[in-house]
CSV table of C-alpha atoms and ligand atoms in Angstrom, one decimal:
chain,number,residue,atom,x,y,z
C,1,MET,CA,129.9,96.5,96.5
C,2,THR,CA,132.9,94.7,95.1
C,3,PRO,CA,132.8,93.5,91.4
C,4,ASP,CA,132.3,89.9,92.7
C,5,GLU,CA,129.4,90.9,94.8
C,6,ILE,CA,127.9,92.9,91.9
C,7,ARG,CA,128.4,90.0,89.6
C,8,ALA,CA,126.7,87.6,92.1
C,9,HIS,CA,123.8,90.0,92.5
C,10,LEU,CA,123.3,90.4,88.8
C,11,GLN,CA,123.4,86.6,88.3
C,12,GLY,CA,120.8,86.2,91.1
C,13,LEU,CA,118.5,88.7,89.4
C,14,GLN,CA,119.0,87.1,86.0
C,15,ALA,CA,118.2,83.6,87.4
C,16,ARG,CA,114.6,84.7,87.7
C,17,ASP,CA,114.3,85.7,84.0
C,18,LEU,CA,113.2,83.5,81.2
C,19,PRO,CA,116.4,81.9,79.6
C,20,SER,CA,117.5,83.7,76.5
C,21,HIS,CA,119.4,80.6,75.3
C,22,GLY,CA,118.7,76.9,75.1
C,23,GLY,CA,115.7,77.1,72.8
C,24,ARG,CA,113.0,76.6,75.4
C,25,THR,CA,111.7,80.2,75.4
C,26,LEU,CA,109.4,80.4,72.3
C,27,ALA,CA,108.8,84.2,72.3
C,28,TYR,CA,110.9,87.3,73.1
C,29,VAL,CA,114.3,85.7,72.4
C,30,TYR,CA,116.0,84.1,69.5
C,31,ASP,CA,118.8,81.6,69.7
C,32,SER,CA,120.9,80.5,66.8
C,33,GLY,CA,122.7,77.8,68.8
C,34,LEU,CA,126.0,79.1,67.4
C,35,ALA,CA,128.1,79.9,70.4
C,36,GLU,CA,130.9,81.5,68.4
C,37,ALA,CA,128.6,84.0,66.8
C,38,ASP,CA,127.2,84.9,70.3
C,39,VAL,CA,130.7,85.4,71.6
C,40,ILE,CA,131.9,87.8,68.9
C,41,GLY,CA,128.6,89.7,69.1
C,42,ARG,CA,129.0,90.3,72.9
C,43,GLU,CA,132.6,91.4,72.3
C,44,ALA,CA,131.5,94.0,69.7
C,45,LEU,CA,128.6,95.1,72.0
C,46,SER,CA,131.0,95.9,74.8
C,47,MET,CA,133.7,97.3,72.5
C,48,PHE,CA,131.3,100.0,71.1
C,49,ALA,CA,129.0,100.4,74.2
C,50,ASP,CA,130.3,103.9,74.8
C,51,SER,CA,130.5,105.1,71.2
C,52,ASN,CA,127.8,107.7,70.3
C,53,GLY,CA,125.8,107.4,67.1
C,54,LEU,CA,124.7,111.0,67.6
C,55,ASP,CA,127.3,112.3,65.1
C,56,PRO,CA,128.4,110.1,62.2
C,57,THR,CA,131.4,112.4,61.5
C,58,ALA,CA,132.7,112.0,65.1
C,59,PHE,CA,132.2,108.2,65.0
C,60,PRO,CA,132.7,107.2,61.4
C,61,SER,CA,133.0,103.6,62.5
C,62,LEU,CA,129.3,103.5,63.3
C,63,LEU,CA,128.3,105.0,59.9
C,64,ALA,CA,130.4,102.4,58.1
C,65,MET,CA,128.8,99.6,60.0
C,66,GLU,CA,125.3,101.0,59.5
C,67,ASN,CA,125.8,101.2,55.7
C,68,ASP,CA,127.1,97.6,55.7
C,69,VAL,CA,124.2,96.3,57.8
C,70,VAL,CA,121.7,98.1,55.6
C,71,ALA,CA,123.3,96.7,52.5
C,72,MET,CA,122.9,93.2,53.8
C,73,ALA,CA,119.3,93.8,54.6
C,74,GLY,CA,118.7,95.4,51.2
C,75,GLY,CA,120.1,92.3,49.5
C,76,LEU,CA,117.7,90.1,51.4
C,77,VAL,CA,114.6,92.1,50.6
C,78,ASP,CA,115.4,92.6,46.9
C,79,ALA,CA,115.9,96.3,47.3
C,80,PRO,CA,116.1,98.1,43.9
C,81,ALA,CA,118.9,100.5,42.8
C,82,GLY,CA,118.5,103.8,44.7
C,83,TYR,CA,117.1,102.3,47.9
C,84,VAL,CA,118.2,103.6,51.3
C,85,GLY,CA,117.8,102.4,54.9
C,86,SER,CA,118.4,103.4,58.4
C,87,VAL,CA,119.3,101.3,61.5
C,88,THR,CA,116.8,101.7,64.4
C,89,SER,CA,116.6,100.4,67.9
C,90,GLY,CA,113.9,97.8,67.1
C,91,GLY,CA,110.8,96.9,65.1
C,92,THR,CA,108.7,99.4,66.9
C,93,GLU,CA,110.9,102.2,66.0
C,94,SER,CA,111.1,101.1,62.4
C,95,VAL,CA,107.3,101.0,62.3
C,96,LEU,CA,107.0,104.4,64.0
C,97,LEU,CA,109.3,106.0,61.5
C,98,ALA,CA,107.6,104.3,58.5
C,99,VAL,CA,104.3,105.9,59.7
C,100,LEU,CA,105.9,109.2,60.4
C,101,ALA,CA,107.6,109.4,57.0
C,102,ALA,CA,104.3,108.5,55.3
C,103,ARG,CA,102.4,111.1,57.2
C,104,ASP,CA,105.0,113.9,56.6
C,105,GLY,CA,105.6,112.8,53.0
C,106,ALA,CA,102.0,113.4,52.2
C,107,GLY,CA,102.8,117.1,52.8
C,108,ALA,CA,100.6,119.7,54.3
C,109,ALA,CA,97.8,118.8,51.9
C,110,TYR,CA,95.8,117.1,54.7
C,111,SER,CA,94.8,118.3,58.1
C,112,THR,CA,94.2,114.7,59.1
C,113,ALA,CA,95.8,111.5,58.1
C,114,SER,CA,94.9,107.8,58.3
C,115,MET,CA,96.4,104.4,57.6
C,116,VAL,CA,94.6,101.2,56.6
C,117,LEU,CA,95.7,98.2,58.7
C,118,PRO,CA,94.6,94.6,58.6
C,119,THR,CA,93.4,93.7,62.2
C,120,THR,CA,96.5,91.5,62.4
C,121,ALA,CA,99.0,94.3,61.9
C,122,HIS,CA,101.4,94.6,64.8
C,123,ALA,CA,100.5,96.7,67.9
C,124,ALA,CA,103.4,99.0,67.0
C,125,PHE,CA,101.2,100.5,64.3
C,126,HIS,CA,98.7,101.5,67.1
C,127,LYS,CA,101.6,103.1,69.0
C,128,ALA,CA,102.5,105.0,65.8
C,129,ALA,CA,98.8,106.1,65.5
C,130,HIS,CA,98.9,107.3,69.1
C,131,TYR,CA,102.2,109.1,68.8
C,132,PHE,CA,101.7,110.8,65.4
C,133,GLY,CA,98.0,111.3,65.2
C,134,VAL,CA,97.5,109.0,62.2
C,135,GLU,CA,94.1,107.4,62.6
C,136,PRO,CA,94.2,103.6,62.2
C,137,ILE,CA,91.4,102.1,60.0
C,138,LEU,CA,91.2,98.5,61.0
C,139,VAL,CA,90.0,96.0,58.4
C,140,ASP,CA,89.1,92.5,59.4
C,141,VAL,CA,91.2,89.7,57.9
C,142,GLU,CA,89.8,86.7,56.1
C,143,PRO,CA,88.3,84.5,58.9
C,144,THR,CA,89.9,81.2,57.8
C,145,THR,CA,93.2,82.3,56.4
C,146,PHE,CA,93.9,85.1,58.9
C,147,ARG,CA,95.3,87.1,55.9
C,148,ALA,CA,94.4,90.7,54.9
C,149,ASN,CA,91.4,91.1,52.6
C,150,PRO,CA,92.6,93.4,49.8
C,151,ASP,CA,89.1,94.3,48.6
C,152,ALA,CA,88.0,95.3,52.0
C,153,MET,CA,91.2,97.3,52.5
C,154,ALA,CA,90.7,99.0,49.1
C,155,ALA,CA,87.2,100.0,50.2
C,156,ALA,CA,88.5,101.4,53.5
C,157,ILE,CA,91.0,103.8,51.9
C,158,ARG,CA,89.9,107.4,52.4
C,159,ASP,CA,91.1,110.7,50.9
C,160,ASP,CA,93.4,111.3,53.8
C,161,THR,CA,94.9,107.8,53.8
C,162,VAL,CA,98.7,108.0,53.6
C,163,LEU,CA,99.6,104.3,54.1
C,164,VAL,CA,98.5,100.7,53.6
C,165,VAL,CA,100.2,98.0,55.7
C,166,GLY,CA,100.8,94.3,55.2
C,167,SER,CA,102.8,91.8,57.3
C,168,ALA,CA,105.3,89.2,56.1
C,169,PRO,CA,104.4,87.3,58.2
C,170,SER,CA,102.0,88.5,60.9
C,171,TYR,CA,103.2,88.0,64.5
C,172,ALA,CA,100.0,86.5,65.9
C,173,HIS,CA,99.3,83.8,63.2
C,174,GLY,CA,102.5,83.6,61.2
C,175,VAL,CA,100.9,84.1,57.7
C,176,ILE,CA,101.9,86.5,54.9
C,177,ASP,CA,99.3,89.0,53.8
C,178,PRO,CA,98.7,89.2,50.0
C,179,ILE,CA,101.4,91.8,49.5
C,180,ALA,CA,101.1,91.9,45.7
C,181,GLU,CA,97.5,93.0,45.9
C,182,LEU,CA,98.2,95.5,48.7
C,183,GLY,CA,101.1,97.0,46.8
C,184,ALA,CA,98.9,97.3,43.6
C,185,LEU,CA,96.1,99.0,45.4
C,186,ALA,CA,98.5,101.5,47.2
C,187,ALA,CA,100.2,102.3,43.8
C,188,GLU,CA,96.8,102.8,42.2
C,189,ARG,CA,95.9,105.4,44.8
C,190,GLY,CA,99.3,107.0,44.9
C,191,ILE,CA,99.9,106.2,48.6
C,192,ARG,CA,102.6,104.3,50.4
C,193,CYS,CA,102.6,100.6,51.2
C,194,HIS,CA,104.7,99.3,54.2
C,195,VAL,CA,105.6,95.7,54.5
C,196,ASP,CA,106.2,94.7,58.1
C,197,ALA,CA,108.8,92.0,57.7
C,198,CYS,CA,110.2,92.6,61.2
C,199,ILE,CA,110.0,88.9,62.1
C,200,GLY,CA,110.2,87.4,58.6
C,201,GLY,CA,112.7,89.5,56.7
C,202,TRP,CA,115.7,87.5,57.6
C,203,VAL,CA,114.0,84.1,57.2
C,204,LEU,CA,111.7,84.2,54.1
C,205,PRO,CA,114.4,84.9,51.6
C,206,HIS,CA,115.8,81.5,52.3
C,207,LEU,CA,112.6,79.5,52.1
C,208,ASP,CA,111.0,78.0,48.9
C,209,GLY,CA,107.5,78.6,47.6
C,210,VAL,CA,107.0,81.9,49.5
C,211,ALA,CA,104.4,84.3,48.1
C,212,PRO,CA,105.9,87.6,46.9
C,213,TRP,CA,106.4,90.1,49.8
C,214,SER,CA,109.6,92.1,49.1
C,215,PHE,CA,110.6,95.1,47.0
C,216,THR,CA,110.0,92.9,43.9
C,217,VAL,CA,106.3,93.8,44.5
C,218,PRO,CA,105.4,97.1,42.7
C,219,GLY,CA,104.0,99.6,45.0
C,220,VAL,CA,105.8,98.5,48.1
C,221,THR,CA,107.6,101.7,49.4
C,222,SER,CA,109.1,100.6,52.7
C,223,ILE,CA,110.0,97.4,54.5
C,224,SER,CA,111.0,96.8,58.2
C,225,VAL,CA,113.3,94.0,59.2
C,226,ASP,CA,114.5,93.3,62.7
C,227,LEU,CA,118.0,92.0,63.3
C,228,HIS,CA,117.5,91.3,66.9
C,229,LYS,CA,115.0,88.6,65.9
C,230,TYR,CA,116.1,86.1,63.1
C,231,ALA,CA,119.5,87.7,62.5
C,232,TYR,CA,120.2,86.4,66.1
C,233,THR,CA,121.9,89.6,67.1
C,234,PRO,CA,121.8,91.2,70.6
C,235,LYS,CA,118.8,93.3,71.3
C,236,GLY,CA,118.5,96.8,69.9
C,237,VAL,CA,118.7,96.6,66.1
C,238,SER,CA,116.2,96.8,63.2
C,239,VAL,CA,116.4,98.2,59.7
C,240,LEU,CA,113.9,100.4,58.0
C,241,LEU,CA,114.4,100.3,54.2
C,242,HIS,CA,112.8,102.7,51.6
C,243,ARG,CA,112.5,102.2,47.9
C,244,ASP,CA,114.2,105.6,47.3
C,245,SER,CA,115.7,108.4,49.4
C,246,SER,CA,112.8,110.9,49.0
C,247,LEU,CA,110.6,108.5,50.9
C,248,ARG,CA,112.9,108.6,53.9
C,249,ARG,CA,113.1,112.3,54.3
C,250,GLY,CA,110.1,112.5,56.6
C,251,HIS,CA,111.8,110.7,59.4
C,252,PHE,CA,115.1,112.6,59.3
C,253,PHE,CA,115.3,115.5,61.7
C,254,ALA,CA,117.5,118.5,62.1
C,255,ALA,CA,117.3,121.3,64.7
C,256,ALA,CA,119.5,124.4,64.4
C,257,ASN,CA,117.2,126.6,66.3
C,258,TRP,CA,119.1,126.7,69.6
C,259,PRO,CA,122.7,127.7,70.6
C,260,GLY,CA,124.2,124.2,70.9
C,261,TYR,CA,125.4,121.7,68.3
C,262,THR,CA,123.1,121.3,65.3
C,263,MET,CA,121.1,118.2,66.0
C,264,LEU,CA,120.9,115.9,63.1
C,265,ASN,CA,119.1,112.6,63.5
C,266,SER,CA,118.0,109.8,61.2
C,267,THR,CA,115.9,108.0,63.9
C,268,MET,CA,114.1,108.8,67.1
C,269,GLN,CA,117.1,108.5,69.4
C,270,SER,CA,119.8,111.2,69.4
C,271,THR,CA,122.6,110.0,71.6
C,272,LYS,CA,122.7,106.2,70.9
C,273,SER,CA,125.0,103.5,71.9
C,274,GLY,CA,127.1,102.0,69.1
C,275,GLY,CA,127.0,98.7,70.9
C,276,PRO,CA,124.0,97.0,69.3
C,277,LEU,CA,124.9,98.1,65.8
C,278,ALA,CA,128.5,96.9,66.2
C,279,ALA,CA,127.1,93.6,67.6
C,280,ALA,CA,124.8,93.3,64.6
C,281,TRP,CA,127.6,94.0,62.3
C,282,ALA,CA,129.8,91.3,64.0
C,283,VAL,CA,127.1,88.6,64.2
C,284,THR,CA,125.9,89.1,60.6
C,285,ARG,CA,129.5,88.7,59.4
C,286,ALA,CA,130.1,85.7,61.6
C,287,ILE,CA,127.0,83.8,60.4
C,288,GLY,CA,126.9,85.1,56.8
C,289,ILE,CA,124.1,84.6,54.2
C,290,GLU,CA,124.8,80.9,53.8
C,291,GLY,CA,124.7,80.4,57.6
C,292,TYR,CA,121.4,82.3,57.8
C,293,ALA,CA,119.9,80.1,55.0
C,294,ALA,CA,120.8,77.0,57.0
C,295,LEU,CA,119.4,78.5,60.2
C,296,ALA,CA,116.2,79.5,58.4
C,297,ARG,CA,115.6,76.0,57.0
C,298,THR,CA,116.3,74.5,60.4
C,299,ALA,CA,113.8,76.7,62.2
C,300,ARG,CA,111.3,76.2,59.4
C,301,ASP,CA,111.6,72.3,59.6
C,302,ALA,CA,111.1,72.6,63.4
C,303,THR,CA,108.0,74.7,62.8
C,304,LEU,CA,106.5,72.2,60.4
C,305,ALA,CA,107.3,69.3,62.7
C,306,ILE,CA,105.7,71.0,65.7
C,307,ALA,CA,102.7,72.0,63.6
C,308,GLU,CA,102.2,68.4,62.6
C,309,GLY,CA,102.7,67.1,66.2
C,310,ALA,CA,100.5,69.7,67.8
C,311,ASP,CA,97.7,69.0,65.3
C,312,GLY,CA,97.8,65.4,66.4
C,313,ILE,CA,97.3,66.2,70.1
C,314,PRO,CA,93.6,65.8,71.1
C,315,GLY,CA,92.1,69.1,72.1
C,316,LEU,CA,94.6,71.1,70.1
C,317,ARG,CA,94.7,72.5,66.5
C,318,VAL,CA,97.0,74.7,64.5
C,319,VAL,CA,94.8,77.7,63.4
C,320,VAL,CA,96.4,78.2,60.0
C,321,GLU,CA,99.2,76.5,58.1
C,322,PRO,CA,102.3,78.6,58.9
C,323,ASP,CA,104.1,80.5,56.1
C,324,SER,CA,107.3,81.0,58.1
C,325,THR,CA,108.6,80.0,61.5
C,326,LEU,CA,105.8,81.2,63.7
C,327,LEU,CA,102.8,79.1,64.9
C,328,ALA,CA,99.5,79.8,66.5
C,329,VAL,CA,97.6,76.9,68.2
C,330,ALA,CA,94.1,76.9,69.6
C,331,THR,CA,92.1,74.5,71.8
C,332,ASP,CA,88.7,73.0,71.5
C,333,GLU,CA,86.2,73.5,74.4
C,334,SER,CA,87.8,70.7,76.5
C,335,CYS,CA,90.6,73.1,77.8
C,336,ASP,CA,92.1,76.6,77.4
C,337,VAL,CA,95.4,78.0,76.1
C,338,PHE,CA,96.1,79.9,79.3
C,339,THR,CA,96.2,76.7,81.5
C,340,ILE,CA,98.4,75.0,78.8
C,341,ALA,CA,100.8,77.9,79.0
C,342,ASP,CA,101.1,77.6,82.8
C,343,GLU,CA,101.6,73.8,82.4
C,344,MET,CA,104.3,74.3,79.8
C,345,LEU,CA,106.1,76.8,82.1
C,346,ALA,CA,106.0,74.3,84.9
C,347,ARG,CA,107.8,71.9,82.5
C,348,GLY,CA,110.5,74.5,81.6
C,349,TRP,CA,109.0,75.8,78.3
C,350,TYR,CA,107.7,79.3,77.7
C,351,VAL,CA,104.9,79.6,75.1
C,352,GLN,CA,103.1,82.9,74.8
C,353,PRO,CA,99.3,83.2,75.3
C,354,GLN,CA,97.4,85.5,72.9
C,355,MET,CA,93.9,86.8,73.8
C,356,SER,CA,90.8,86.4,71.6
C,357,PHE,CA,90.2,89.3,69.3
C,358,ARG,CA,87.4,90.2,66.8
C,359,GLY,CA,86.3,86.6,66.1
C,360,MET,CA,89.8,85.2,66.3
C,361,PRO,CA,90.2,82.5,69.1
C,362,PRO,CA,92.7,82.8,72.0
C,363,THR,CA,95.9,81.0,70.9
C,364,LEU,CA,99.4,80.0,72.0
C,365,HIS,CA,102.1,81.7,70.0
C,366,LEU,CA,105.3,79.9,69.2
C,367,THR,CA,108.3,81.6,67.7
C,368,LEU,CA,110.7,78.8,66.7
C,369,SER,CA,114.5,79.5,66.8
C,370,ALA,CA,117.0,77.3,65.2
C,371,ALA,CA,118.2,76.3,68.6
C,372,THR,CA,114.8,74.6,69.4
C,373,ALA,CA,115.1,72.2,66.5
C,374,PRO,CA,117.0,69.4,68.4
C,375,SER,CA,114.4,69.4,71.2
C,376,VAL,CA,111.3,69.2,69.0
C,377,PRO,CA,110.4,65.7,70.4
C,378,GLU,CA,110.9,66.9,73.9
C,379,PHE,CA,108.8,69.9,73.2
C,380,LEU,CA,105.9,67.9,71.8
C,381,LYS,CA,106.0,65.5,74.8
C,382,ALA,CA,105.7,68.4,77.2
C,383,LEU,CA,102.9,69.9,75.1
C,384,GLY,CA,101.0,66.6,75.1
C,385,GLU,CA,101.3,66.3,78.9
C,386,SER,CA,100.3,70.0,79.3
C,387,VAL,CA,97.2,69.6,77.2
C,388,GLU,CA,96.3,66.5,79.1
C,389,ALA,CA,96.6,68.3,82.4
C,390,ALA,CA,94.6,71.2,81.1
C,391,ARG,CA,91.9,68.9,79.9
C,392,ALA,CA,91.8,67.2,83.3
C,393,ALA,CA,91.4,70.6,84.9
C,394,GLY,CA,88.8,71.8,82.4
C,395,PRO,CA,88.7,75.3,80.9
C,396,ALA,CA,89.8,78.1,83.2
C,397,ALA,CA,86.6,79.7,84.5
C,398,VAL,CA,86.4,83.4,85.2
C,399,ASP,CA,84.9,84.1,88.6
C,400,PRO,CA,81.5,85.7,87.7
C,401,GLY,CA,81.8,88.3,90.5
C,402,LEU,CA,85.2,89.3,89.2
C,403,ALA,CA,84.0,89.5,85.6
C,404,GLN,CA,81.1,91.6,86.7
C,405,ALA,CA,83.4,94.0,88.7
C,406,ALA,CA,85.7,94.3,85.7
C,407,ALA,CA,82.9,94.9,83.3
C,408,ALA,CA,81.6,97.8,85.5
C,409,LEU,CA,84.9,99.6,85.3
C,410,ASP,CA,85.3,102.5,82.9
C,411,PRO,CA,88.7,101.9,81.2
C,412,LYS,CA,89.2,105.6,80.5
C,413,ALA,CA,89.0,106.4,84.2
C,414,LEU,CA,90.5,103.5,86.2
C,415,SER,CA,91.2,105.1,89.6
C,416,ASP,CA,93.6,103.6,92.1
C,417,ASN,CA,90.6,102.6,94.2
C,418,ASP,CA,89.0,100.7,91.3
C,419,PHE,CA,92.3,99.0,90.7
C,420,ASN,CA,92.8,98.1,94.3
C,421,GLY,CA,89.4,96.5,94.4
C,422,LEU,CA,90.2,94.4,91.3
C,423,LEU,CA,93.6,93.3,92.6
C,424,ALA,CA,92.1,92.2,95.9
C,425,LEU,CA,89.2,90.3,94.1
C,426,ALA,CA,91.7,88.6,91.8
C,427,GLY,CA,93.9,87.6,94.8
C,428,LEU,CA,96.7,89.6,93.3
C,429,ALA,CA,97.4,92.0,96.2
C,430,SER,CA,99.3,91.0,99.3
C,431,ALA,CA,98.2,92.3,102.7
C,432,ASP,CA,100.2,95.5,102.4
C,433,GLY,CA,98.5,96.3,99.1
C,434,SER,CA,101.6,95.6,97.0
C,435,LEU,CA,101.4,93.3,93.9
C,436,ALA,CA,101.9,89.6,94.3
C,437,LEU,CA,102.2,87.8,91.1
C,438,PRO,CA,100.7,84.3,91.3
C,439,GLU,CA,102.5,81.2,90.1
C,440,ARG,CA,99.7,80.5,87.7
C,441,MET,CA,98.6,83.2,85.3
C,442,ALA,CA,95.6,81.3,83.7
C,443,PRO,CA,92.9,82.9,86.0
C,444,ILE,CA,94.2,86.4,85.2
C,445,ASN,CA,94.6,85.7,81.5
C,446,ALA,CA,91.1,84.2,81.4
C,447,LEU,CA,89.8,87.4,83.0
C,448,LEU,CA,91.6,89.6,80.5
C,449,ASP,CA,90.4,87.4,77.7
C,450,VAL,CA,86.7,88.2,78.5
C,451,ALA,CA,87.4,92.0,78.9
C,452,PRO,CA,87.0,94.2,75.8
C,453,PRO,CA,90.4,95.5,74.5
C,454,ALA,CA,90.0,99.0,76.0
C,455,LEU,CA,89.4,97.5,79.4
C,456,ARG,CA,92.3,95.1,78.9
C,457,GLU,CA,94.5,98.1,78.2
C,458,GLY,CA,93.2,100.0,81.2
C,459,MET,CA,93.9,97.1,83.6
C,460,LEU,CA,97.3,96.5,82.1
C,461,LEU,CA,98.3,100.1,82.4
C,462,ALA,CA,97.2,100.3,86.0
C,463,PHE,CA,99.2,97.1,86.6
C,464,LEU,CA,102.3,98.5,84.9
C,465,ASP,CA,102.0,101.6,87.0
C,466,ARG,CA,101.9,99.5,90.2
C,467,LEU,CA,104.9,97.4,89.1
C,468,SER,CA,107.0,100.5,88.2
C,469,ARG,CA,107.7,102.0,91.6
C,470,PRO,CA,111.1,102.9,93.1
C,471,SER,CA,112.5,100.1,95.2
I,501,PLP,C1,108.5,92.1,66.8
I,501,PLP,C2,107.6,92.7,65.8
I,501,PLP,C3,107.5,94.1,65.7
I,501,PLP,C4,108.0,95.0,66.8
I,501,PLP,O1,109.3,94.9,67.1
I,501,PLP,P1,110.1,95.2,68.4
I,501,PLP,O2,111.5,94.9,68.1
I,501,PLP,O3,109.5,94.3,69.5
I,501,PLP,O4,109.9,96.6,68.8
I,501,PLP,C5,106.7,94.6,64.7
I,501,PLP,N1,106.2,93.8,63.8
I,501,PLP,C6,106.3,92.5,63.8
I,501,PLP,C7,105.6,91.7,62.8
I,501,PLP,C8,107.0,91.9,64.8
I,501,PLP,O5,107.1,90.6,64.8
């Protein structure tokens, strides 16, 4: 293929994706609306795409940029003298490493380890539990505020608990857990407290009246902050900060027990592109702290305006007053969130459906970027029309036969046959047995919503397996 043909093909593929810019995709992507910052970020990304972060002595440029980026993050989260940090590939890796460091930092004293999580803690903690054999102890959040319940979390701590977790804010509902209480109870027990500020760490420092959530809280030992979210940098960059360097040691890794180079890694990757880090360095310099303060206030104002507007739409309600720039809205029984999400997509807006969980209703998740601010009235108009259409259609009903078939499945042993049957029942398979994604996702989401989490996971894993086949 010629470069022109390749370019045309790539553009064709990308045209089917959600747009990453323009402020109409309210999950997954973040748009500052600052074209100049985007341009310099892309330039840095390509300039360092082939550099290797494997060895900081071979590529000292990357070490210098990493220390600069960590310093900026440290300033934002009130890191005390003696703090350290590492740049990772994203929030999940930051969370994984925080859990690993907590487990290994507890030493060989325990043959088992556990961590106490509010039910709203990000799914990345469940991944960490799975990877590192740290048992997650889930504690229900307060039913009306969706915030962690410190007394219940204190009661859940066991002798082998190595970590207590709080979010600033939580992804699903956008509220900040009572970090002061969580830090205090961790300190009292002599265990670690991680604040997951992956999505709030670059925003909250610029807002007024925010409850304490940073290193100013005694007992907080580590904080994660993603740059590829509200620092508006290209994907692939997060920072994990520790109160002191001894707390970090558990996620450093060296291997000299082979005949090649001595492998020395601060994070999970070994060979790693310098591109995302260089891009983050460039974009954070281009926007600067004052620029971020303005972007944070713009996104916050848009969030409050949308919350007010959404609350005024019959059938819709904001589930809890947002602490940052994320919003969760639920419906009454006249309609359902999954149909609204489909209607919004048909109008050119992506909002993210969230399933019901442990007494929490299904909701629509909105992550507001600064670039959405100018289109708030347009967004609310589309939302009003979408809810009206969903009310006219009535709540998405799950076919009883399908629900029954799903309920009969054993999620631990979902065979190809079971899955084929479900796909056919749901109208998701074409004649040759291959997947055919429907235009409207509401029927599928409604089915997943009535399935217990383990069955949801089983069906989604089987689905992913079917999607991921060589072309
Ligand atoms: C996004 C997010 C994560 C996970 O980050 P990825 O960059 O998607 O891996 C973890 N915690 C919170 C609160 C988040 O918003």
